N, CA, C and O of each residue as an XYZ file, in Angstrom:
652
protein
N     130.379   -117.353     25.876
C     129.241   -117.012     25.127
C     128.058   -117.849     25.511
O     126.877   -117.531     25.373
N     128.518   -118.918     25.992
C     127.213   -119.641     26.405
C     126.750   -119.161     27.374
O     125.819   -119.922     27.635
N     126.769   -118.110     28.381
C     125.948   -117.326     29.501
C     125.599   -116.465     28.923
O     124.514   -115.979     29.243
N     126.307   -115.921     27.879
C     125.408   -114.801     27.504
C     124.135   -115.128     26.691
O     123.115   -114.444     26.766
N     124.263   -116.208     25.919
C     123.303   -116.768     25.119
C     122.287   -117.934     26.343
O     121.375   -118.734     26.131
N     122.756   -117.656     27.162
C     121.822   -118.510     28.212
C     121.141   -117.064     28.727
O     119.925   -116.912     28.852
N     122.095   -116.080     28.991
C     120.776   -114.664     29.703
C     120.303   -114.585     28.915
O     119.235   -115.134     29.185
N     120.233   -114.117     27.518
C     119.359   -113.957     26.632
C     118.014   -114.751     26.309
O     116.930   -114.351     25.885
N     118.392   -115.799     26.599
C     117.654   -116.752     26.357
C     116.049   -116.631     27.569
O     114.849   -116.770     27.334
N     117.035   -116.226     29.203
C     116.382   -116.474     29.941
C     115.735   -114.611     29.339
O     114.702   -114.743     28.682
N     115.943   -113.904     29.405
C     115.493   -112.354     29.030
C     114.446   -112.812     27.998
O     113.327   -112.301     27.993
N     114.711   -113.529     27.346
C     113.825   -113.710     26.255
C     112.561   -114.229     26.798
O     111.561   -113.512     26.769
N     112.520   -115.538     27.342
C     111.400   -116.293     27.975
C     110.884   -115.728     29.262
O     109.797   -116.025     29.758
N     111.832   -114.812     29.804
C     110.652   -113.952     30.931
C     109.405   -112.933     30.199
O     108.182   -112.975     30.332
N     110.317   -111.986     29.352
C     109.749   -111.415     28.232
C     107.995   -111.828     28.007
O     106.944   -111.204     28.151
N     108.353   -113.168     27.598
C     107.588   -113.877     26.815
C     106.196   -114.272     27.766
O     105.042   -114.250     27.339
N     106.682   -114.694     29.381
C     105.488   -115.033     30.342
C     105.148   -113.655     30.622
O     103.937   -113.694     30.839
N     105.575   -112.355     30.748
C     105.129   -111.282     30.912
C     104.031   -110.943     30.060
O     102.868   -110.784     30.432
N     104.675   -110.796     28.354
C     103.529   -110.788     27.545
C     102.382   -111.927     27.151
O     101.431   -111.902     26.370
N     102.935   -112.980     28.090
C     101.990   -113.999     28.178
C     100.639   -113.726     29.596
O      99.473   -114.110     29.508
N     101.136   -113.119     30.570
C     100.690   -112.642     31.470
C     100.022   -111.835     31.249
O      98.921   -111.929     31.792
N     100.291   -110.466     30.259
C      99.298   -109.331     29.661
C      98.399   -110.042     29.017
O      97.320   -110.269     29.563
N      98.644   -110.462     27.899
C      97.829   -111.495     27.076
C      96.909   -111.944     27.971
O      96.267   -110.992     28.417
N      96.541   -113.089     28.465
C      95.662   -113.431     29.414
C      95.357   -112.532     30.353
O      94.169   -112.614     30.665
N      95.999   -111.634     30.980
C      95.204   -110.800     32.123
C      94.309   -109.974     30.882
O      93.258   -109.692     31.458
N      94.243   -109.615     29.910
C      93.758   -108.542     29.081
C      92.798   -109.613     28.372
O      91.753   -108.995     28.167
N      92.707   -110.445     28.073
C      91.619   -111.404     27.152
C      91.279   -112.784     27.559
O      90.533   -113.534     26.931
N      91.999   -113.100     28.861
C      91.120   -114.137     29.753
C      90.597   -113.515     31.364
O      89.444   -113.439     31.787
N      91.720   -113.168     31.963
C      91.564   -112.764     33.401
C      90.391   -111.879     33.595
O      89.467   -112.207     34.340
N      90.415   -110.463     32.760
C      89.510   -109.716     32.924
C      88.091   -110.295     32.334
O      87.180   -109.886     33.053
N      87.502   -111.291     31.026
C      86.535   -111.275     31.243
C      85.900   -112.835     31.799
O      84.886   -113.477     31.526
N      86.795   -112.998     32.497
C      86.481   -114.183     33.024
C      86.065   -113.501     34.762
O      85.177   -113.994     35.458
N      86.851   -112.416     35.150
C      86.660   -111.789     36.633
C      85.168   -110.662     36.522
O      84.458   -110.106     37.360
N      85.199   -110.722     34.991
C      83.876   -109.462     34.945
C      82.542   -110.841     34.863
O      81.491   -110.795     35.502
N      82.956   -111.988     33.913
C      81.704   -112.737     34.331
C      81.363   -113.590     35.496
O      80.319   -114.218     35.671
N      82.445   -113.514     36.295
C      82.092   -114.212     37.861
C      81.505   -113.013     38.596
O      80.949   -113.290     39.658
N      81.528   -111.494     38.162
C      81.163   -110.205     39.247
C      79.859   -110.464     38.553
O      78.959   -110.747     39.343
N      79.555   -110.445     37.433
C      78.234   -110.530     37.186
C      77.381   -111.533     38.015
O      76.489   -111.305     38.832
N      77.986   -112.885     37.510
C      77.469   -114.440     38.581
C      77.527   -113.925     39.801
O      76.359   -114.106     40.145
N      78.059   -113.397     40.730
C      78.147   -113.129     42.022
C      77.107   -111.811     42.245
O      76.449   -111.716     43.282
N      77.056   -111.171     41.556
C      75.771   -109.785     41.788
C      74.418   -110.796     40.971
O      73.287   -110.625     41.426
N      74.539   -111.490     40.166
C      72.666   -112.298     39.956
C      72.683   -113.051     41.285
O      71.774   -112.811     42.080
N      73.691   -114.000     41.626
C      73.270   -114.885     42.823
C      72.870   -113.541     44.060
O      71.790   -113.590     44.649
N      73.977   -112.279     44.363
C      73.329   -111.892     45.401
C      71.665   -110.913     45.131
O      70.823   -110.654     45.991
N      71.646   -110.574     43.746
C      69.952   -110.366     43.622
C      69.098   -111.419     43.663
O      67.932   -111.072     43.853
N      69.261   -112.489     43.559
C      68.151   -113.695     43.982
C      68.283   -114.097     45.164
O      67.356   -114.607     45.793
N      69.549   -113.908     45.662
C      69.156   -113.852     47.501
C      68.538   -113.256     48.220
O      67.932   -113.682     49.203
N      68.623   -111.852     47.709
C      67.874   -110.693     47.746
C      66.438   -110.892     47.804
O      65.721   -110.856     48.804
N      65.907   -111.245     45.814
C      64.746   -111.104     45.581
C      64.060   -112.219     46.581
O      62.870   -112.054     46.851
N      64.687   -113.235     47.085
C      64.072   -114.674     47.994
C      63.821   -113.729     49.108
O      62.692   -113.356     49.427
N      64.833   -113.386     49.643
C      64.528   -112.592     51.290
C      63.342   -111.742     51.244
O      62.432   -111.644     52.067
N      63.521   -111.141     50.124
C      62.076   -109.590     50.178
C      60.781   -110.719     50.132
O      59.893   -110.627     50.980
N      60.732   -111.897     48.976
C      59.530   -112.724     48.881
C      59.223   -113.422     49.981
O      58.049   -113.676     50.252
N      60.491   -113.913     50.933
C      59.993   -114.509     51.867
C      59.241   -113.510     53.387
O      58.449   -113.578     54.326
N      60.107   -112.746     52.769
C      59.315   -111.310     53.880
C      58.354   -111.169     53.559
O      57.423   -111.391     54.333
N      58.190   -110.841     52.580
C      56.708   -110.523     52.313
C      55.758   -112.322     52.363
O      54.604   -112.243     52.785
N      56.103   -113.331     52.079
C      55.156   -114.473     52.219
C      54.849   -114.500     53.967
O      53.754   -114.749     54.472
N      56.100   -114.180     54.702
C      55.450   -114.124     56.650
C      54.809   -112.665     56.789
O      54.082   -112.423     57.752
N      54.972   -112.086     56.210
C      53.496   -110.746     56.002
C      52.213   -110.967     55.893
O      51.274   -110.640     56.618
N      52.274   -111.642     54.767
C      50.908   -112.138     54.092
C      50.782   -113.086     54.901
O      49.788   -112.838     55.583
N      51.344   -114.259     55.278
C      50.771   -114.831     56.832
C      50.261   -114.483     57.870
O      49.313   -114.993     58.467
N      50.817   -113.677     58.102
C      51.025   -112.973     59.773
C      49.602   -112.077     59.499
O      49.006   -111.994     60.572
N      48.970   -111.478     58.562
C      47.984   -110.262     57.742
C      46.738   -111.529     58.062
O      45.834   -111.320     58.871
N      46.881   -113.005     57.197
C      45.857   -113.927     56.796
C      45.815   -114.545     58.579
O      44.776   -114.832     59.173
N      47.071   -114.627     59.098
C      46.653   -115.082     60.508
C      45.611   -114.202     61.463
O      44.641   -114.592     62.111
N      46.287   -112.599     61.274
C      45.073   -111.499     62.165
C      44.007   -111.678     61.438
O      43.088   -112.353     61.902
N      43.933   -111.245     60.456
C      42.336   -111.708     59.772
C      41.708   -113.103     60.218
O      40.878   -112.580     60.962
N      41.518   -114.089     60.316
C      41.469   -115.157     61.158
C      41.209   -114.936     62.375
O      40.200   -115.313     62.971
N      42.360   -114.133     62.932
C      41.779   -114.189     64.850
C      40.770   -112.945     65.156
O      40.156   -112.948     66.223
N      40.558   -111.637     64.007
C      39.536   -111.024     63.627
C      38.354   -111.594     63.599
O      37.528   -111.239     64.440
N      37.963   -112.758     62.480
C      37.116   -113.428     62.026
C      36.376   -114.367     63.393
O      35.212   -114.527     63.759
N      37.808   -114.899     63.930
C      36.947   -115.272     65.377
C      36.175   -114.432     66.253
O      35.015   -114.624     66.618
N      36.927   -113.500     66.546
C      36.393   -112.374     67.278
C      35.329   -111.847     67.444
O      34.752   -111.694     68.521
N      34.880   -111.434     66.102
C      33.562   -111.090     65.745
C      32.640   -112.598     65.271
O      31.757   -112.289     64.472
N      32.648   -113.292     65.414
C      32.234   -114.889     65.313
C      31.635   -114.770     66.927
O      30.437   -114.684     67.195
N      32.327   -114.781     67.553
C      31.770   -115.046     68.840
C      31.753   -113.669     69.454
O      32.328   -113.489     70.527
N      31.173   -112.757     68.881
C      30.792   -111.124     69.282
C      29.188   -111.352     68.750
O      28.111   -110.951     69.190
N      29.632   -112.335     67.391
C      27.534   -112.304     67.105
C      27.374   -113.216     67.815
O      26.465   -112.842     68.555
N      27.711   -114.388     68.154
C      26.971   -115.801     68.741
C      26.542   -114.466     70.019
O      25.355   -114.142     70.066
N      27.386   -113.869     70.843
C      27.329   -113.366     71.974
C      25.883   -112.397     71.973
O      24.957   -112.386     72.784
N      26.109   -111.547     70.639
C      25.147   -110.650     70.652
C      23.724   -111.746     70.380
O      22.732   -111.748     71.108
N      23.878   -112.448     69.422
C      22.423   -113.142     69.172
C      21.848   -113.664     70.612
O      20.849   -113.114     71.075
N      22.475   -114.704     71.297
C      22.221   -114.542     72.791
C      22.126   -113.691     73.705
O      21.345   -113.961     74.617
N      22.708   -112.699     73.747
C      22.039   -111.129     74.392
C      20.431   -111.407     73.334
O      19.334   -111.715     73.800
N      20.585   -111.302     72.649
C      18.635   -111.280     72.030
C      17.851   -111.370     72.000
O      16.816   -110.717     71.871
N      18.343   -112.741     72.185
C      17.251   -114.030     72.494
C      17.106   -114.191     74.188
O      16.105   -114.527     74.822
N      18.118   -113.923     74.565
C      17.354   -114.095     75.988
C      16.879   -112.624     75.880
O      15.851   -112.910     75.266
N      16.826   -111.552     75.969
C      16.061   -110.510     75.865
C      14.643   -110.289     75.368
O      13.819   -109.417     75.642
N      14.602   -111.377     74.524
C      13.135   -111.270     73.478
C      12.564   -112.251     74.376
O      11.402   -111.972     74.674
N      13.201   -113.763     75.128
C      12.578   -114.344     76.246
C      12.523   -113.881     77.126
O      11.332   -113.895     77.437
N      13.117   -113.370     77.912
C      12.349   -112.348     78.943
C      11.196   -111.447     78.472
O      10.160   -111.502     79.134
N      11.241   -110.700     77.507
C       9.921   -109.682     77.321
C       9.323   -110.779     76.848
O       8.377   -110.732     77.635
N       9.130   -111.611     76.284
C       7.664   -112.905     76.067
C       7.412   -113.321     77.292
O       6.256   -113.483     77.685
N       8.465   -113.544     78.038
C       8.167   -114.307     79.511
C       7.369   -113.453     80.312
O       6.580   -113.864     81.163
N       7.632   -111.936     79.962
C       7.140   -110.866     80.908
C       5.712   -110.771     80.269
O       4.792   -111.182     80.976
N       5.462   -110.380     79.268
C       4.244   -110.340     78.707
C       3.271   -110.994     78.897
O       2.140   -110.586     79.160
N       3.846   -112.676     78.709
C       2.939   -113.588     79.706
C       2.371   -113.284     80.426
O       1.141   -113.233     80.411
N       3.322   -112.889     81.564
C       2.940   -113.038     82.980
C       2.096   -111.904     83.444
O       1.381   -111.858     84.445
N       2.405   -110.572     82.111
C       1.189   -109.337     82.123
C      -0.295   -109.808     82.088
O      -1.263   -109.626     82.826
N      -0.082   -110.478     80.946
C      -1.274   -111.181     80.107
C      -2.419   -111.980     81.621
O      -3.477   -111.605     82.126
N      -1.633   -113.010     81.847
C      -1.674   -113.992     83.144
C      -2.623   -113.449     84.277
O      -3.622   -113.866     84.863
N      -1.636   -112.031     84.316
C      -2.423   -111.009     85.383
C      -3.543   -110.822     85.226
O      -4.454   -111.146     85.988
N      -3.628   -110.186     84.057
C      -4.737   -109.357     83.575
C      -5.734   -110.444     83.296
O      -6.867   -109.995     83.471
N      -5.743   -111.779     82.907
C      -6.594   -112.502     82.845
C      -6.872   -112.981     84.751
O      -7.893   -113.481     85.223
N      -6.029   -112.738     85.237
C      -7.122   -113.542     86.825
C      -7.261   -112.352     87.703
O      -7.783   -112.418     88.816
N      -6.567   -110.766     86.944
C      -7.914   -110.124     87.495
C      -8.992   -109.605     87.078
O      -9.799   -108.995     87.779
N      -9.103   -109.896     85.447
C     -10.316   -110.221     85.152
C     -11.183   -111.442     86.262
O     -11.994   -111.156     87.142
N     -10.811   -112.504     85.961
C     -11.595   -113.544     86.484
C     -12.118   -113.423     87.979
O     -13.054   -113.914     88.609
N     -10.911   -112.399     88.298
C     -11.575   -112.307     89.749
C     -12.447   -111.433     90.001
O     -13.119   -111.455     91.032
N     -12.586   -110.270     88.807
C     -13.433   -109.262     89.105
C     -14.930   -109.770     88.650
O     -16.011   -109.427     89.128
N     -14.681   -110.638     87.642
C     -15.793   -111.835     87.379
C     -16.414   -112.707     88.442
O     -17.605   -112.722     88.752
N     -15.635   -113.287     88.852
C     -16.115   -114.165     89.851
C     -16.689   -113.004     91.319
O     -17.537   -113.385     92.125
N     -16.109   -111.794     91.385
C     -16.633   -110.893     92.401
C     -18.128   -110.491     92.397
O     -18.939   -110.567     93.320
N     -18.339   -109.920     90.779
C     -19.856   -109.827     90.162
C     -21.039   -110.731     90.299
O     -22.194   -110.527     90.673
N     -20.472   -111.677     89.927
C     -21.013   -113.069     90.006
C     -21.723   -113.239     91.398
O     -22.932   -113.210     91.629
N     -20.272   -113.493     92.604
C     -20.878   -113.333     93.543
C     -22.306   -112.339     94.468
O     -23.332   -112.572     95.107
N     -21.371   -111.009     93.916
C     -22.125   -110.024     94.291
C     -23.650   -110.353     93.750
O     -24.406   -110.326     94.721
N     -24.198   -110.585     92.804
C     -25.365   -111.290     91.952
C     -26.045   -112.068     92.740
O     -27.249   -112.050     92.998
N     -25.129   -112.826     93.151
C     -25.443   -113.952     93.559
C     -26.180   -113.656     95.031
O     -27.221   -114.261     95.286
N     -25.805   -113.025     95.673
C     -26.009   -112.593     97.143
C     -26.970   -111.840     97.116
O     -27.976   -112.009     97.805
N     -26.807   -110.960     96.367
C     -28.408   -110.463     96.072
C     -29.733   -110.739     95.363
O     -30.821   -110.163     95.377
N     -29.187   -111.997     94.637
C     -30.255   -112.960     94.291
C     -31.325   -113.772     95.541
O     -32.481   -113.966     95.919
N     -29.703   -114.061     95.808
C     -30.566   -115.079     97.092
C     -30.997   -114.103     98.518
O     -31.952   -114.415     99.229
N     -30.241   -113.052     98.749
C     -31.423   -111.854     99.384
C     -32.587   -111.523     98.865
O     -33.455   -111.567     99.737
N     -33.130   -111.108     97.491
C     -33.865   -110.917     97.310
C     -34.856   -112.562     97.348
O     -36.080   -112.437     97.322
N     -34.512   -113.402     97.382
C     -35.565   -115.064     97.632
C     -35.687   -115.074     99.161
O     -36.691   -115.399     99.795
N     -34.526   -114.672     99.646
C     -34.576   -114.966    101.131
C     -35.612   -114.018    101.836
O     -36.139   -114.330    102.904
N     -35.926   -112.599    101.042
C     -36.992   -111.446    101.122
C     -38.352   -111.830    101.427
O     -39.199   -111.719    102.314
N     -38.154   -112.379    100.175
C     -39.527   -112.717     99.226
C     -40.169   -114.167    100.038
O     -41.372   -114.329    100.247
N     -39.204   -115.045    100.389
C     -39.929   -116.220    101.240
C     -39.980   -115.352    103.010
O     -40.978   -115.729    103.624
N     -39.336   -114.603    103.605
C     -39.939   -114.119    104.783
C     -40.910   -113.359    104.824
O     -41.504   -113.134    105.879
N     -41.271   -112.783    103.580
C     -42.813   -111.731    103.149
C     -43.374   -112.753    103.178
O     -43.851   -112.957    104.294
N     -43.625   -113.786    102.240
C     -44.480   -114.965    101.890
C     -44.617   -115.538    103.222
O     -45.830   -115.701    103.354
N     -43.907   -116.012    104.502
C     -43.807   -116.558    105.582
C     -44.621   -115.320    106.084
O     -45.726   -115.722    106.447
N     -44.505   -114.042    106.236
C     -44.856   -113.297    107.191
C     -46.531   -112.658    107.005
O     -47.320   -112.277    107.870
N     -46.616   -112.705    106.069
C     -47.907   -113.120    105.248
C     -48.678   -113.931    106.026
O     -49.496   -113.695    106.916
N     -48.140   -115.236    105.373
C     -49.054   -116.191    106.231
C     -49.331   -116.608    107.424
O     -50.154   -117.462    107.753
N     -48.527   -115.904    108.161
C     -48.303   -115.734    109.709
C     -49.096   -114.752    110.055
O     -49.813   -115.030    111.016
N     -49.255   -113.453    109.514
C     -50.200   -112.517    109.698
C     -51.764   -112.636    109.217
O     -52.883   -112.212    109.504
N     -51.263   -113.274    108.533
C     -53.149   -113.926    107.579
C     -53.548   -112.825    106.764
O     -54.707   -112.448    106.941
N     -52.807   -112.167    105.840
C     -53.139   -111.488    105.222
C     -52.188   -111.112    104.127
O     -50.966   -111.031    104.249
N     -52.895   -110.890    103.033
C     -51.776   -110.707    102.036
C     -51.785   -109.007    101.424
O     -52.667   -108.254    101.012
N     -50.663   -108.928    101.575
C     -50.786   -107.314    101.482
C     -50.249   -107.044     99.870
O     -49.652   -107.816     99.118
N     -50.557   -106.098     99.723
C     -50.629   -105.843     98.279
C     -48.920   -105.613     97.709
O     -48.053   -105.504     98.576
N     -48.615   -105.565     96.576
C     -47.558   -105.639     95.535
C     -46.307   -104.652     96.023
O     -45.155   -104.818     96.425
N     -47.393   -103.279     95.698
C     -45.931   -102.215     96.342
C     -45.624   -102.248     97.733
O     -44.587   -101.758     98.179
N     -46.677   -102.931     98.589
C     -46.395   -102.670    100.445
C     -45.285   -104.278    100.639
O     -44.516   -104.465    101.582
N     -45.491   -105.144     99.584
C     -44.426   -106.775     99.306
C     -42.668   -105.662     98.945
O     -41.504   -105.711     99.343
N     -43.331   -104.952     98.164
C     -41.810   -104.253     97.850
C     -41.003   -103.537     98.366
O     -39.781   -103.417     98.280
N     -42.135   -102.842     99.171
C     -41.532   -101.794    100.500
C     -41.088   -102.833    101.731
O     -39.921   -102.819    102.124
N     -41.805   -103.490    102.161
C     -40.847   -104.412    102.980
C     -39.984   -105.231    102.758
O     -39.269   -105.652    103.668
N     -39.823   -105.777    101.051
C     -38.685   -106.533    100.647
C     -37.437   -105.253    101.026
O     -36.545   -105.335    101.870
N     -37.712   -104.189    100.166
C     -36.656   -103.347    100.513
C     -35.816   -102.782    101.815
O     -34.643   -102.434    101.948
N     -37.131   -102.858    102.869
C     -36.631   -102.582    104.279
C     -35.533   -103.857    104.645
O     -34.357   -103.773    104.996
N     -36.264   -104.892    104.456
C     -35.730   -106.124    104.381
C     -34.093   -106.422    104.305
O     -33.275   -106.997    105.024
N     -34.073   -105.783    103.162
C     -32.663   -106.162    102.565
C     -32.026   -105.396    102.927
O     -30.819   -105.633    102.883
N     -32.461   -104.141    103.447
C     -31.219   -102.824    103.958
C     -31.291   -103.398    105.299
O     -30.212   -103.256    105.874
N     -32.254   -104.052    106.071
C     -31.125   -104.467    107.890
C     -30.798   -105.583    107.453
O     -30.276   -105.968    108.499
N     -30.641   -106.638    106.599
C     -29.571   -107.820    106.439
C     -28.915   -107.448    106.013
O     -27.873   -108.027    106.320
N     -28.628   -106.076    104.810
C     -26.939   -105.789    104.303
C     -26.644   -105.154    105.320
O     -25.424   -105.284    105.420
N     -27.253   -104.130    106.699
C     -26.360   -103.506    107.696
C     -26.297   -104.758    108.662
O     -25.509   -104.447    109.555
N     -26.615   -105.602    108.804
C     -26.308   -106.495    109.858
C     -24.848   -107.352    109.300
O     -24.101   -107.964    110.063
N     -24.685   -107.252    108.045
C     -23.532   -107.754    108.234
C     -22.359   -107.137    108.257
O     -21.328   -107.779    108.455
């Protein structure tokens, strides 16, 4: 009787870890395996939500970096253009000048031509007027006003064809 009361015994205490086994698989195992699936799906959504933020933070870099090499770009597209400008606006001042420049020394020269021209016929008409006066007094006679004018005039037409 003592084996049989020893199987029993052991029938009894397997029994017992079995429904000890249900027991805990049914009111520890399961919500202890449902709150680690939970812990394990938040940790892999914040791995998640990090990866998408960090994607998106080298976006927004990579976006703030082209904007930047944009910003240069056109930075030295105006320096470029303002210098296209300015030397453009110095050349047409430089040119204008040198219109101006012109136009003032050929004024001056058409001035100084007049002048001359004046001048030559100033001193033809003295140079006239003292060979009448010389020829006059060489002839001994003084001839009257318009016959002084008619020979000043002959005068001056063979010294302008003689030259």
């Amino acid at each position: 009787m003592s084996l049989l009361a020893l199987n029993w015994n052991i029938i009894y205490i397997f029994i017992n870890i079995i429904v000890l086994f249900l027991f805990l698989k049914k009111f520890l195992f399961g919500p202890v395996t449902e709150i680690m699936e939970k812990r394990t799906q938040s940790i892999a959504d914040s791995i998640n939500d990090a990866e998408a933020k960090k994607e998106e933070a080298y976006k927004l870099r990579k976006d703030y970096e082209d904007e930047l090499n944009k910003a240069g770009r056109e930075s030295i597209r105006i320096i470029k253009d303002a210098r296209d400008r300015a030397e453009l606006e110095y050349n047409r001042t430089i040119n204008e000048a040198k219109e101006e420049a012109a136009k003032i020394i050929q004024e001056a020269n058409k001035s100084i031509e007049l002048e001359r021209n004046r001048a030559i016929l100033s001193a033809q008409a003295e140079i006239a007027s003292i060979a009448l006066l010389a020829a006059s007094k060489v002839i001994g006679k003084n001839v009257d006003d318009s016959m002084n004018k008619q020979y000043l005039g002959n005068f001056i037409k063979e010294v302008g064809a003689s030259k």
